[in-house]
PDB file of C-alpha atoms in Angstrom:
ATOM      1  CA  MET A   6      15.462  21.066  -2.087  1.00 53.00           C
ATOM      2  CA  ALA A   7      15.259  21.327  -5.870  1.00 55.00           C
ATOM      3  CA  ALA A   8      13.434  18.002  -6.021  1.00 53.00           C
ATOM      4  CA  LEU A   9      11.034  19.135  -3.293  1.00 53.00           C
ATOM      5  CA  LEU A  10      10.149  22.427  -4.976  1.00 56.00           C
ATOM      6  CA  GLY A  11      10.510  21.271  -8.574  1.00 53.00           C
ATOM      7  CA  GLU A  12       7.950  20.279 -11.176  1.00 57.00           C
ATOM      8  CA  PRO A  13       5.120  18.098  -9.781  1.00 58.00           C
ATOM      9  CA  GLU A  14       5.499  15.642 -12.662  1.00 58.00           C
ATOM     10  CA  ARG A  15       9.148  14.851 -11.997  1.00 66.00           C
ATOM     11  CA  ARG A  16       9.859  11.433 -10.481  1.00 68.00           C
ATOM     12  CA  SER A  17      12.150  12.796  -7.765  1.00 68.00           C
ATOM     13  CA  HIS A  18       9.509  15.345  -6.729  1.00 65.00           C
ATOM     14  CA  LEU A  19       6.810  12.672  -6.489  1.00 67.00           C
ATOM     15  CA  LEU A  20       9.143  10.360  -4.548  1.00 69.00           C
ATOM     16  CA  ILE A  21       9.971  12.984  -1.921  1.00 74.00           C
ATOM     17  CA  VAL A  22       6.504  14.516  -1.550  1.00 69.00           C
ATOM     18  CA  ASN A  23       4.552  11.241  -1.558  1.00 71.00           C
ATOM     19  CA  LEU A  24       6.980   8.917   0.270  1.00 70.00           C
ATOM     20  CA  ARG A  25      10.030  10.474   1.908  1.00 75.00           C
ATOM     21  CA  LEU A  26       8.465  13.604   3.402  1.00 79.00           C
ATOM     22  CA  PRO A  27       5.423  11.882   5.017  1.00 79.00           C
ATOM     23  CA  ARG A  28       7.725   9.215   6.457  1.00 78.00           C
ATOM     24  CA  ALA A  29      10.115  11.789   7.946  1.00 82.00           C
ATOM     25  CA  LEU A  30       7.263  13.857   9.374  1.00 83.00           C
ATOM     26  CA  GLY A  31       5.666  10.693  10.724  1.00 79.00           C
ATOM     27  CA  ALA A  32       8.870   9.716  12.541  1.00 82.00           C
ATOM     28  CA  VAL A  33       9.147  13.162  14.149  1.00 84.00           C
ATOM     29  CA  ALA A  34       5.452  13.210  15.093  1.00 82.00           C
ATOM     30  CA  VAL A  35       5.352   9.701  16.587  1.00 80.00           C
ATOM     31  CA  GLY A  36       8.564  10.203  18.541  1.00 82.00           C
ATOM     32  CA  ALA A  37       7.344  13.489  20.002  1.00 83.00           C
ATOM     33  CA  LEU A  38       3.854  12.155  20.756  1.00 78.00           C
ATOM     34  CA  LEU A  39       5.098   9.101  22.631  1.00 78.00           C
ATOM     35  CA  ALA A  40       7.670  11.130  24.551  1.00 82.00           C
ATOM     36  CA  VAL A  41       5.139  13.756  25.673  1.00 80.00           C
ATOM     37  CA  GLU A  42       2.704  10.991  26.573  1.00 75.00           C
ATOM     38  CA  GLY A  43       5.413   9.385  28.683  1.00 77.00           C
ATOM     39  CA  VAL A  44       5.927  12.616  30.639  1.00 80.00           C
ATOM     40  CA  LEU A  45       2.175  13.001  31.185  1.00 76.00           C
ATOM     41  CA  MET A  46       1.854   9.404  32.365  1.00 74.00           C
ATOM     42  CA  ARG A  47       4.645  10.005  34.874  1.00 76.00           C
ATOM     43  CA  LEU A  48       2.972  13.144  36.179  1.00 74.00           C
ATOM     44  CA  VAL A  49      -0.435  11.472  36.525  1.00 68.00           C
ATOM     45  CA  THR A  50       0.711   8.198  38.068  1.00 69.00           C
ATOM     46  CA  GLY A  51       3.791   9.387  39.947  1.00 72.00           C
ATOM     47  CA  ASN A  52       5.537   6.319  38.526  1.00 71.00           C
ATOM     48  CA  PRO A  53       8.795   6.605  36.515  1.00 72.00           C
ATOM     49  CA  LEU A  54       7.925   3.351  34.705  1.00 69.00           C
ATOM     50  CA  ALA A  55       4.505   4.448  33.413  1.00 70.00           C
ATOM     51  CA  GLU A  56       4.161   4.399  29.621  1.00 71.00           C
ATOM     52  CA  PRO A  57       1.419   3.491  27.098  1.00 66.00           C
ATOM     53  CA  GLY A  58       2.490  -0.144  26.818  1.00 70.00           C
ATOM     54  CA  LEU A  59       2.386  -0.670  30.572  1.00 73.00           C
ATOM     55  CA  LEU A  60      -1.013   1.012  30.922  1.00 74.00           C
ATOM     56  CA  GLY A  61      -2.548  -0.924  28.030  1.00 78.00           C
ATOM     57  CA  VAL A  62      -3.364   2.128  25.893  1.00 78.00           C
ATOM     58  CA  SER A  63      -1.369   1.011  22.837  1.00 80.00           C
ATOM     59  CA  ALA A  64      -2.846  -2.492  23.042  1.00 85.00           C
ATOM     60  CA  GLY A  65      -6.375  -1.061  23.141  1.00 88.00           C
ATOM     61  CA  ALA A  66      -5.792   1.137  20.103  1.00 85.00           C
ATOM     62  CA  ALA A  67      -4.279  -1.776  18.170  1.00 85.00           C
ATOM     63  CA  LEU A  68      -7.205  -4.065  19.059  1.00 89.00           C
ATOM     64  CA  GLY A  69      -9.705  -1.438  17.915  1.00 88.00           C
ATOM     65  CA  VAL A  70      -8.055  -1.084  14.513  1.00 86.00           C
ATOM     66  CA  VAL A  71      -7.520  -4.827  13.957  1.00 87.00           C
ATOM     67  CA  ALA A  72     -11.067  -5.732  15.061  1.00 88.00           C
ATOM     68  CA  SER A  73     -12.555  -3.056  12.799  1.00 87.00           C
ATOM     69  CA  ARG A  74     -10.612  -4.266   9.777  1.00 83.00           C
ATOM     70  CA  GLY A  75     -11.359  -7.900  10.586  1.00 83.00           C
ATOM     71  CA  ALA A  76     -15.096  -7.156  10.740  1.00 84.00           C
ATOM     72  CA  GLY A  77     -14.947  -5.507   7.319  1.00 81.00           C
ATOM     73  CA  TRP A  78     -15.630  -1.983   8.586  1.00 79.00           C
ATOM     74  CA  ALA A  79     -12.995  -0.334   6.433  1.00 74.00           C
ATOM     75  CA  GLN A  80     -15.324   2.638   5.873  1.00 73.00           C
ATOM     76  CA  PHE A  81     -14.597   3.786   9.431  1.00 73.00           C
ATOM     77  CA  GLY A  82     -10.882   4.065   8.689  1.00 73.00           C
ATOM     78  CA  VAL A  83      -8.444   3.682  11.579  1.00 72.00           C
ATOM     79  CA  THR A  84      -9.001   6.864  13.582  1.00 76.00           C
ATOM     80  CA  LEU A  85     -12.385   6.094  15.159  1.00 83.00           C
ATOM     81  CA  PRO A  86     -11.757   2.382  15.924  1.00 85.00           C
ATOM     82  CA  GLY A  87      -8.313   3.158  17.337  1.00 84.00           C
ATOM     83  CA  LEU A  88      -9.621   5.939  19.563  1.00 82.00           C
ATOM     84  CA  ILE A  89     -12.549   3.818  20.793  1.00 88.00           C
ATOM     85  CA  GLY A  90     -10.230   0.908  21.557  1.00 88.00           C
ATOM     86  CA  ALA A  91      -7.734   3.063  23.463  1.00 84.00           C
ATOM     87  CA  LEU A  92     -10.350   4.961  25.465  1.00 84.00           C
ATOM     88  CA  GLY A  93     -12.365   1.822  26.202  1.00 88.00           C
ATOM     89  CA  ASN A  94      -9.334  -0.091  27.381  1.00 87.00           C
ATOM     90  CA  PHE A  95      -8.102   2.805  29.530  1.00 82.00           C
ATOM     91  CA  ALA A  96     -11.564   3.221  31.063  1.00 86.00           C
ATOM     92  CA  LEU A  97     -11.601  -0.500  31.901  1.00 88.00           C
ATOM     93  CA  ILE A  98      -8.190  -0.188  33.549  1.00 84.00           C
ATOM     94  CA  LEU A  99      -9.266   2.837  35.590  1.00 80.00           C
ATOM     95  CA  TYR A 100     -12.438   1.058  36.715  1.00 83.00           C
ATOM     96  CA  SER A 101     -10.620  -2.155  37.609  1.00 83.00           C
ATOM     97  CA  SER A 102      -7.824  -0.432  39.523  1.00 77.00           C
ATOM     98  CA  SER A 103      -9.880   2.038  41.558  1.00 71.00           C
ATOM     99  CA  SER A 104     -11.584   1.234  44.838  1.00 68.00           C
ATOM    100  CA  GLY A 105     -12.930   4.583  45.931  1.00 61.00           C
ATOM    101  CA  GLN A 106      -9.586   6.265  45.257  1.00 64.00           C
ATOM    102  CA  LEU A 107      -6.848   6.084  42.631  1.00 63.00           C
ATOM    103  CA  ASP A 108      -4.093   3.665  43.629  1.00 71.00           C
ATOM    104  CA  ARG A 109      -1.106   4.444  41.417  1.00 71.00           C
ATOM    105  CA  VAL A 110       0.637   1.112  41.924  1.00 75.00           C
ATOM    106  CA  ARG A 111      -2.557  -0.858  41.267  1.00 81.00           C
ATOM    107  CA  LEU A 112      -3.171   1.265  38.151  1.00 78.00           C
ATOM    108  CA  VAL A 113       0.129   0.171  36.594  1.00 78.00           C
ATOM    109  CA  LEU A 114      -0.300  -3.487  37.582  1.00 83.00           C
ATOM    110  CA  THR A 115      -3.851  -3.546  36.219  1.00 86.00           C
ATOM    111  CA  GLY A 116      -2.623  -1.926  33.008  1.00 84.00           C
ATOM    112  CA  VAL A 117      -0.034  -4.655  32.502  1.00 84.00           C
ATOM    113  CA  ILE A 118      -2.606  -7.421  33.080  1.00 88.00           C
ATOM    114  CA  VAL A 119      -5.341  -5.904  30.913  1.00 88.00           C
ATOM    115  CA  GLY A 120      -2.823  -5.017  28.200  1.00 86.00           C
ATOM    116  CA  SER A 121      -1.650  -8.631  28.052  1.00 87.00           C
ATOM    117  CA  VAL A 122      -5.235  -9.895  27.773  1.00 90.00           C
ATOM    118  CA  VAL A 123      -6.045  -7.367  25.036  1.00 88.00           C
ATOM    119  CA  SER A 124      -2.901  -8.339  23.106  1.00 86.00           C
ATOM    120  CA  ALA A 125      -4.017 -11.976  23.274  1.00 88.00           C
ATOM    121  CA  LEU A 126      -7.458 -10.961  21.976  1.00 89.00           C
ATOM    122  CA  THR A 127      -5.791  -9.107  19.105  1.00 86.00           C
ATOM    123  CA  ALA A 128      -3.854 -12.260  18.195  1.00 84.00           C
ATOM    124  CA  GLY A 129      -7.123 -14.212  18.293  1.00 87.00           C
ATOM    125  CA  VAL A 130      -8.821 -11.719  15.980  1.00 86.00           C
ATOM    126  CA  LEU A 131      -5.922 -12.043  13.535  1.00 84.00           C
ATOM    127  CA  ALA A 132      -6.201 -15.837  13.576  1.00 82.00           C
ATOM    128  CA  ILE A 133      -9.978 -15.822  13.038  1.00 84.00           C
ATOM    129  CA  THR A 134     -10.356 -13.083  10.432  1.00 80.00           C
ATOM    130  CA  GLY A 135      -7.492 -14.060   8.142  1.00 74.00           C
ATOM    131  CA  LEU A 136      -6.032 -10.561   7.865  1.00 76.00           C
ATOM    132  CA  PRO A 137      -2.568 -10.381   6.222  1.00 72.00           C
ATOM    133  CA  LEU A 138      -0.504 -11.502   9.207  1.00 67.00           C
ATOM    134  CA  GLY A 139       2.857 -10.159   8.042  1.00 68.00           C
ATOM    135  CA  ALA A 140       1.632  -6.626   7.399  1.00 66.00           C
ATOM    136  CA  VAL A 141      -0.396  -6.461  10.613  1.00 71.00           C
ATOM    137  CA  LEU A 142       2.411  -7.800  12.807  1.00 69.00           C
ATOM    138  CA  ARG A 143       4.872  -5.344  11.256  1.00 69.00           C
ATOM    139  CA  TRP A 144       2.443  -2.504  12.057  1.00 68.00           C
ATOM    140  CA  MET A 145       1.927  -3.763  15.622  1.00 67.00           C
ATOM    141  CA  VAL A 146       5.687  -3.840  16.251  1.00 66.00           C
ATOM    142  CA  GLY A 147       5.917  -0.331  14.827  1.00 66.00           C
ATOM    143  CA  SER A 148       6.627   0.573  11.195  1.00 66.00           C
ATOM    144  CA  LEU A 149       6.798   3.745   9.108  1.00 69.00           C
ATOM    145  CA  ASN A 150       7.008   1.947   5.748  1.00 67.00           C
ATOM    146  CA  ALA A 151       3.511   2.843   4.542  1.00 62.00           C
ATOM    147  CA  VAL A 152       3.050   6.289   6.121  1.00 69.00           C
ATOM    148  CA  THR A 153       1.214   8.762   3.881  1.00 71.00           C
ATOM    149  CA  ALA A 154      -0.062  12.297   4.249  1.00 70.00           C
ATOM    150  CA  ALA A 155      -3.535  10.833   4.876  1.00 72.00           C
ATOM    151  CA  ASP A 156      -2.177   8.908   7.878  1.00 69.00           C
ATOM    152  CA  LEU A 157      -0.794  12.133   9.329  1.00 70.00           C
ATOM    153  CA  ARG A 158      -4.145  13.873   8.824  1.00 70.00           C
ATOM    154  CA  SER A 159      -6.019  11.007  10.513  1.00 66.00           C
ATOM    155  CA  ALA A 160      -3.862  11.431  13.619  1.00 64.00           C
ATOM    156  CA  LEU A 161      -4.957  15.052  14.086  1.00 62.00           C
ATOM    157  CA  ILE A 162      -8.393  14.009  15.372  1.00 58.00           C
ATOM    158  CA  PRO A 163      -7.316  11.997  18.432  1.00 55.00           C
ATOM    159  CA  ALA A 164      -4.510  14.478  19.151  1.00 55.00           C
ATOM    160  CA  ALA A 165      -7.121  17.237  19.574  1.00 47.00           C
ATOM    161  CA  VAL A 166      -9.459  15.385  21.954  1.00 45.00           C
ATOM    162  CA  GLY A 167      -8.440  17.555  24.913  1.00 50.00           C
ATOM    163  CA  VAL A 168      -6.078  17.982  27.801  1.00 45.00           C
ATOM    164  CA  PHE A 169      -8.048  15.680  30.099  1.00 46.00           C
ATOM    165  CA  LEU A 170      -7.499  12.673  27.857  1.00 64.00           C
ATOM    166  CA  MET A 171      -4.272  13.941  26.328  1.00 69.00           C
ATOM    167  CA  ALA A 172      -2.082  10.973  27.232  1.00 66.00           C
ATOM    168  CA  VAL A 173      -4.529   8.462  25.730  1.00 68.00           C
ATOM    169  CA  ALA A 174      -5.161  10.619  22.668  1.00 70.00           C
ATOM    170  CA  LEU A 175      -1.461  11.158  21.926  1.00 71.00           C
ATOM    171  CA  THR A 176      -0.774   7.437  22.195  1.00 74.00           C
ATOM    172  CA  THR A 177      -3.653   6.693  19.824  1.00 76.00           C
ATOM    173  CA  ALA A 178      -2.340   9.255  17.332  1.00 76.00           C
ATOM    174  CA  ALA A 179       1.109   7.655  17.436  1.00 79.00           C
ATOM    175  CA  VAL A 180      -0.321   4.139  16.978  1.00 78.00           C
ATOM    176  CA  LEU A 181      -2.417   5.268  14.002  1.00 79.00           C
ATOM    177  CA  ILE A 182       0.673   6.644  12.263  1.00 81.00           C
ATOM    178  CA  ALA A 183       3.312   4.015  12.964  1.00 78.00           C
ATOM    179  CA  GLY A 184       1.793   1.169  14.963  1.00 78.00           C
ATOM    180  CA  ALA A 185       2.617   0.202  18.530  1.00 77.00           C
ATOM    181  CA  VAL A 186       6.194   1.452  18.990  1.00 81.00           C
ATOM    182  CA  ALA A 187       7.237   0.188  22.415  1.00 78.00           C
ATOM    183  CA  PHE A 188       9.461   1.693  25.125  1.00 82.00           C
ATOM    184  CA  LEU A 189       9.948   5.131  23.538  1.00 85.00           C
ATOM    185  CA  GLY A 190       7.383   6.781  25.792  1.00 81.00           C
ATOM    186  CA  LEU A 191       9.260   5.424  28.792  1.00 80.00           C
ATOM    187  CA  ALA A 192      12.858   6.095  27.736  1.00 85.00           C
ATOM    188  CA  ALA A 193      12.554   9.546  26.114  1.00 87.00           C
ATOM    189  CA  PRO A 194      11.432  11.347  29.312  1.00 85.00           C
ATOM    190  CA  GLU A 195      14.239   9.651  31.262  1.00 84.00           C
ATOM    191  CA  ILE A 196      16.848  10.708  28.690  1.00 88.00           C
ATOM    192  CA  ALA A 197      15.464  14.258  28.600  1.00 89.00           C
ATOM    193  CA  ARG A 198      15.425  14.472  32.389  1.00 87.00           C
ATOM    194  CA  ARG A 199      19.083  13.511  32.543  1.00 87.00           C
ATOM    195  CA  LEU A 200      19.998  15.996  29.817  1.00 89.00           C
ATOM    196  CA  ILE A 201      18.250  19.044  31.305  1.00 90.00           C
ATOM    197  CA  ARG A 202      18.641  17.912  34.955  1.00 87.00           C
ATOM    198  CA  THR A 203      15.140  18.949  35.995  1.00 84.00           C
ATOM    199  CA  THR A 204      11.655  17.471  36.242  1.00 81.00           C
ATOM    200  CA  GLN A 205       9.838  20.772  35.736  1.00 84.00           C
ATOM    201  CA  PRO A 206       7.016  19.940  33.265  1.00 80.00           C
ATOM    202  CA  SER A 207       7.368  23.182  31.268  1.00 82.00           C
ATOM    203  CA  LEU A 208      10.942  22.176  30.402  1.00 88.00           C
ATOM    204  CA  LEU A 209      10.663  18.393  30.478  1.00 88.00           C
ATOM    205  CA  ILE A 210       7.739  18.078  28.038  1.00 86.00           C
ATOM    206  CA  PRO A 211       9.339  19.939  25.069  1.00 89.00           C
ATOM    207  CA  SER A 212      12.723  18.346  25.804  1.00 91.00           C
ATOM    208  CA  ALA A 213      11.215  14.857  25.848  1.00 89.00           C
ATOM    209  CA  ALA A 214       9.358  15.610  22.602  1.00 89.00           C
ATOM    210  CA  GLY A 215      12.637  16.574  20.927  1.00 90.00           C
ATOM    211  CA  VAL A 216      14.432  13.496  22.251  1.00 90.00           C
ATOM    212  CA  GLY A 217      11.630  11.180  21.136  1.00 88.00           C
ATOM    213  CA  ALA A 218      11.501  12.718  17.664  1.00 89.00           C
ATOM    214  CA  ALA A 219      15.284  12.427  17.294  1.00 90.00           C
ATOM    215  CA  ILE A 220      15.414   8.789  18.446  1.00 88.00           C
ATOM    216  CA  LEU A 221      12.619   7.620  16.150  1.00 88.00           C
ATOM    217  CA  SER A 222      13.940   9.586  13.152  1.00 89.00           C
ATOM    218  CA  LEU A 223      17.416   8.066  13.570  1.00 88.00           C
ATOM    219  CA  ALA A 224      15.962   4.594  14.097  1.00 86.00           C
ATOM    220  CA  ASP A 225      13.891   4.937  10.919  1.00 86.00           C
ATOM    221  CA  VAL A 226      16.938   5.967   8.885  1.00 85.00           C
ATOM    222  CA  LEU A 227      18.769   2.868  10.129  1.00 85.00           C
ATOM    223  CA  ALA A 228      15.703   0.657   9.582  1.00 82.00           C
ATOM    224  CA  VAL A 229      15.426   1.717   5.940  1.00 80.00           C
ATOM    225  CA  ARG A 230      19.091   0.886   5.294  1.00 80.00           C
ATOM    226  CA  THR A 231      19.090  -2.472   7.118  1.00 76.00           C
ATOM    227  CA  THR A 232      18.728  -5.759   5.265  1.00 67.00           C
ATOM    228  CA  LEU A 233      18.260  -8.894   7.370  1.00 63.00           C
ATOM    229  CA  ALA A 234      19.178 -12.252   5.835  1.00 59.00           C
ATOM    230  CA  ILE A 235      16.998 -15.228   6.791  1.00 58.00           C
ATOM    231  CA  PRO A 236      19.341 -18.123   7.741  1.00 60.00           C
ATOM    232  CA  TRP A 237      17.092 -21.003   6.641  1.00 59.00           C
ATOM    233  CA  SER A 238      16.320 -19.605   3.180  1.00 56.00           C
ATOM    234  CA  ASP A 239      17.782 -17.485   0.412  1.00 59.00           C
ATOM    235  CA  ALA A 240      15.332 -14.668   1.136  1.00 57.00           C
ATOM    236  CA  ALA A 241      16.118 -11.429   2.946  1.00 57.00           C
ATOM    237  CA  VAL A 242      14.019  -8.791   4.654  1.00 59.00           C
ATOM    238  CA  ALA A 243      14.745  -5.268   3.419  1.00 62.00           C
ATOM    239  CA  GLY A 244      13.758  -2.543   5.831  1.00 71.00           C
ATOM    240  CA  LEU A 245      13.218  -3.613   9.427  1.00 77.00           C
ATOM    241  CA  PRO A 246      10.261  -2.380  11.509  1.00 81.00           C
ATOM    242  CA  VAL A 247      11.396   0.773  13.267  1.00 81.00           C
ATOM    243  CA  GLY A 248      10.174  -0.580  16.610  1.00 81.00           C
ATOM    244  CA  ALA A 249      12.755  -3.372  16.408  1.00 82.00           C
ATOM    245  CA  LEU A 250      15.559  -0.780  16.494  1.00 83.00           C
ATOM    246  CA  VAL A 251      13.969   1.543  19.054  1.00 84.00           C
ATOM    247  CA  ALA A 252      13.770  -1.109  21.776  1.00 81.00           C
ATOM    248  CA  PRO A 253      17.537  -1.851  22.075  1.00 83.00           C
ATOM    249  CA  VAL A 254      18.261   1.879  22.360  1.00 79.00           C
ATOM    250  CA  CYS A 255      15.599   2.475  25.009  1.00 81.00           C
ATOM    251  CA  ILE A 256      16.039  -0.583  27.249  1.00 81.00           C
ATOM    252  CA  PRO A 257      19.268   0.631  28.985  1.00 81.00           C
ATOM    253  CA  PHE A 258      17.545   3.858  30.019  1.00 77.00           C
ATOM    254  CA  ILE A 259      14.526   1.885  31.229  1.00 75.00           C
ATOM    255  CA  LEU A 260      16.811  -0.175  33.462  1.00 80.00           C
ATOM    256  CA  VAL A 261      18.353   3.034  34.809  1.00 75.00           C
ATOM    257  CA  ALA A 262      14.881   4.420  35.527  1.00 70.00           C
ATOM    258  CA  LEU A 263      13.917   1.160  37.225  1.00 71.00           C
ATOM    259  CA  ARG A 264      16.988   1.277  39.442  1.00 72.00           C
ATOM    260  CA  GLY A 265      16.531   4.968  40.218  1.00 64.00           C
ATOM    261  CA  GLY A 266      12.820   4.509  40.921  1.00 54.00           C
ATOM    262  CA  ARG A 267      13.297   1.629  43.351  1.00 46.00           C
ATOM    263  CA  GLY A 268      11.299   2.343  46.439  1.00 40.00           C
ATOM    264  CA  LYS A 269       9.251   5.071  44.762  1.00 43.00           C
ATOM    265  CA  LEU A 270       6.419   2.926  43.468  1.00 38.00           C
ATOM    266  CA  ALA A 271       4.638   2.860  46.778  1.00 41.00           C
ATOM    267  CA  PRO A 272       4.631   5.212  49.759  1.00 42.00           C
ATOM    268  CA  ARG A 273       6.865   4.226  52.628  1.00 42.00           C
ATOM    269  CA  ARG A 274       5.197   3.055  55.764  1.00 44.00           C
ATOM    270  CA  LYS A 275       5.882   5.060  58.854  1.00 46.00           C
ATOM    271  CA  GLU A 276       7.737   3.201  61.527  1.00 44.00           C
ATOM    272  CA  THR A 277       5.843   2.767  64.733  1.00 44.00           C
ATOM    273  CA  ALA A 278       7.469   2.930  68.095  1.00 45.00           C
ATOM    274  CA  ALA A 279       7.847  -0.384  69.805  1.00 40.00           C
TER     275      ALA A 279
END
């Protein structure tokens, strides 16, 4: 606390205010954003396995940012390209999956297909443009290493787009801060639902936000303190991408949700009398 409120010129004060505090706030914000988005996706699609990765929103935001940087449009920052990529990709998925009415199962399947294609396009853009592959891949997996106060401010714009596009906007905000952190938007609502034993949105949304923030904050603390030795060389990687630690924690809960949601992805057909 003394370092936080001390003299601006002191090294400890600069370290906390410029590095530690933005990173901690970023972890809380991204975890909460992805968790709330996961709840909203469930409510909209009626599918317990709906999350930004499955619906291609994260892939669209990542493609927008990578394509903008590859084209040399750094003056646009990351907010506008990321939001355009996410909204454009989600609009494409909605258009491709609808045939007069919204089919929830087709929406998820189309999201998986389009998301895979967009991820392949992102890899192609990286190969063509010559962007720093290591830094970009770390960001796409999900990393809080370079989070600054400016990154947090840039995420306010997509987060305020509106309730109608809230799920897409929250995912974009999370991607702009920490990259494409996978599985958290799917697992956090499931964990929160089991903790509070209800699916009432007024209780589930804040609970999921708290769970998501806690998971990502803990994962980031572990990521900072982890050093990974590379077997075929004398080098070592200090500080893993936070997304690499989030996935192992979330996957068991995803499997539970998959087992519990069996038979719920499509309406049951009524039996007809013989």
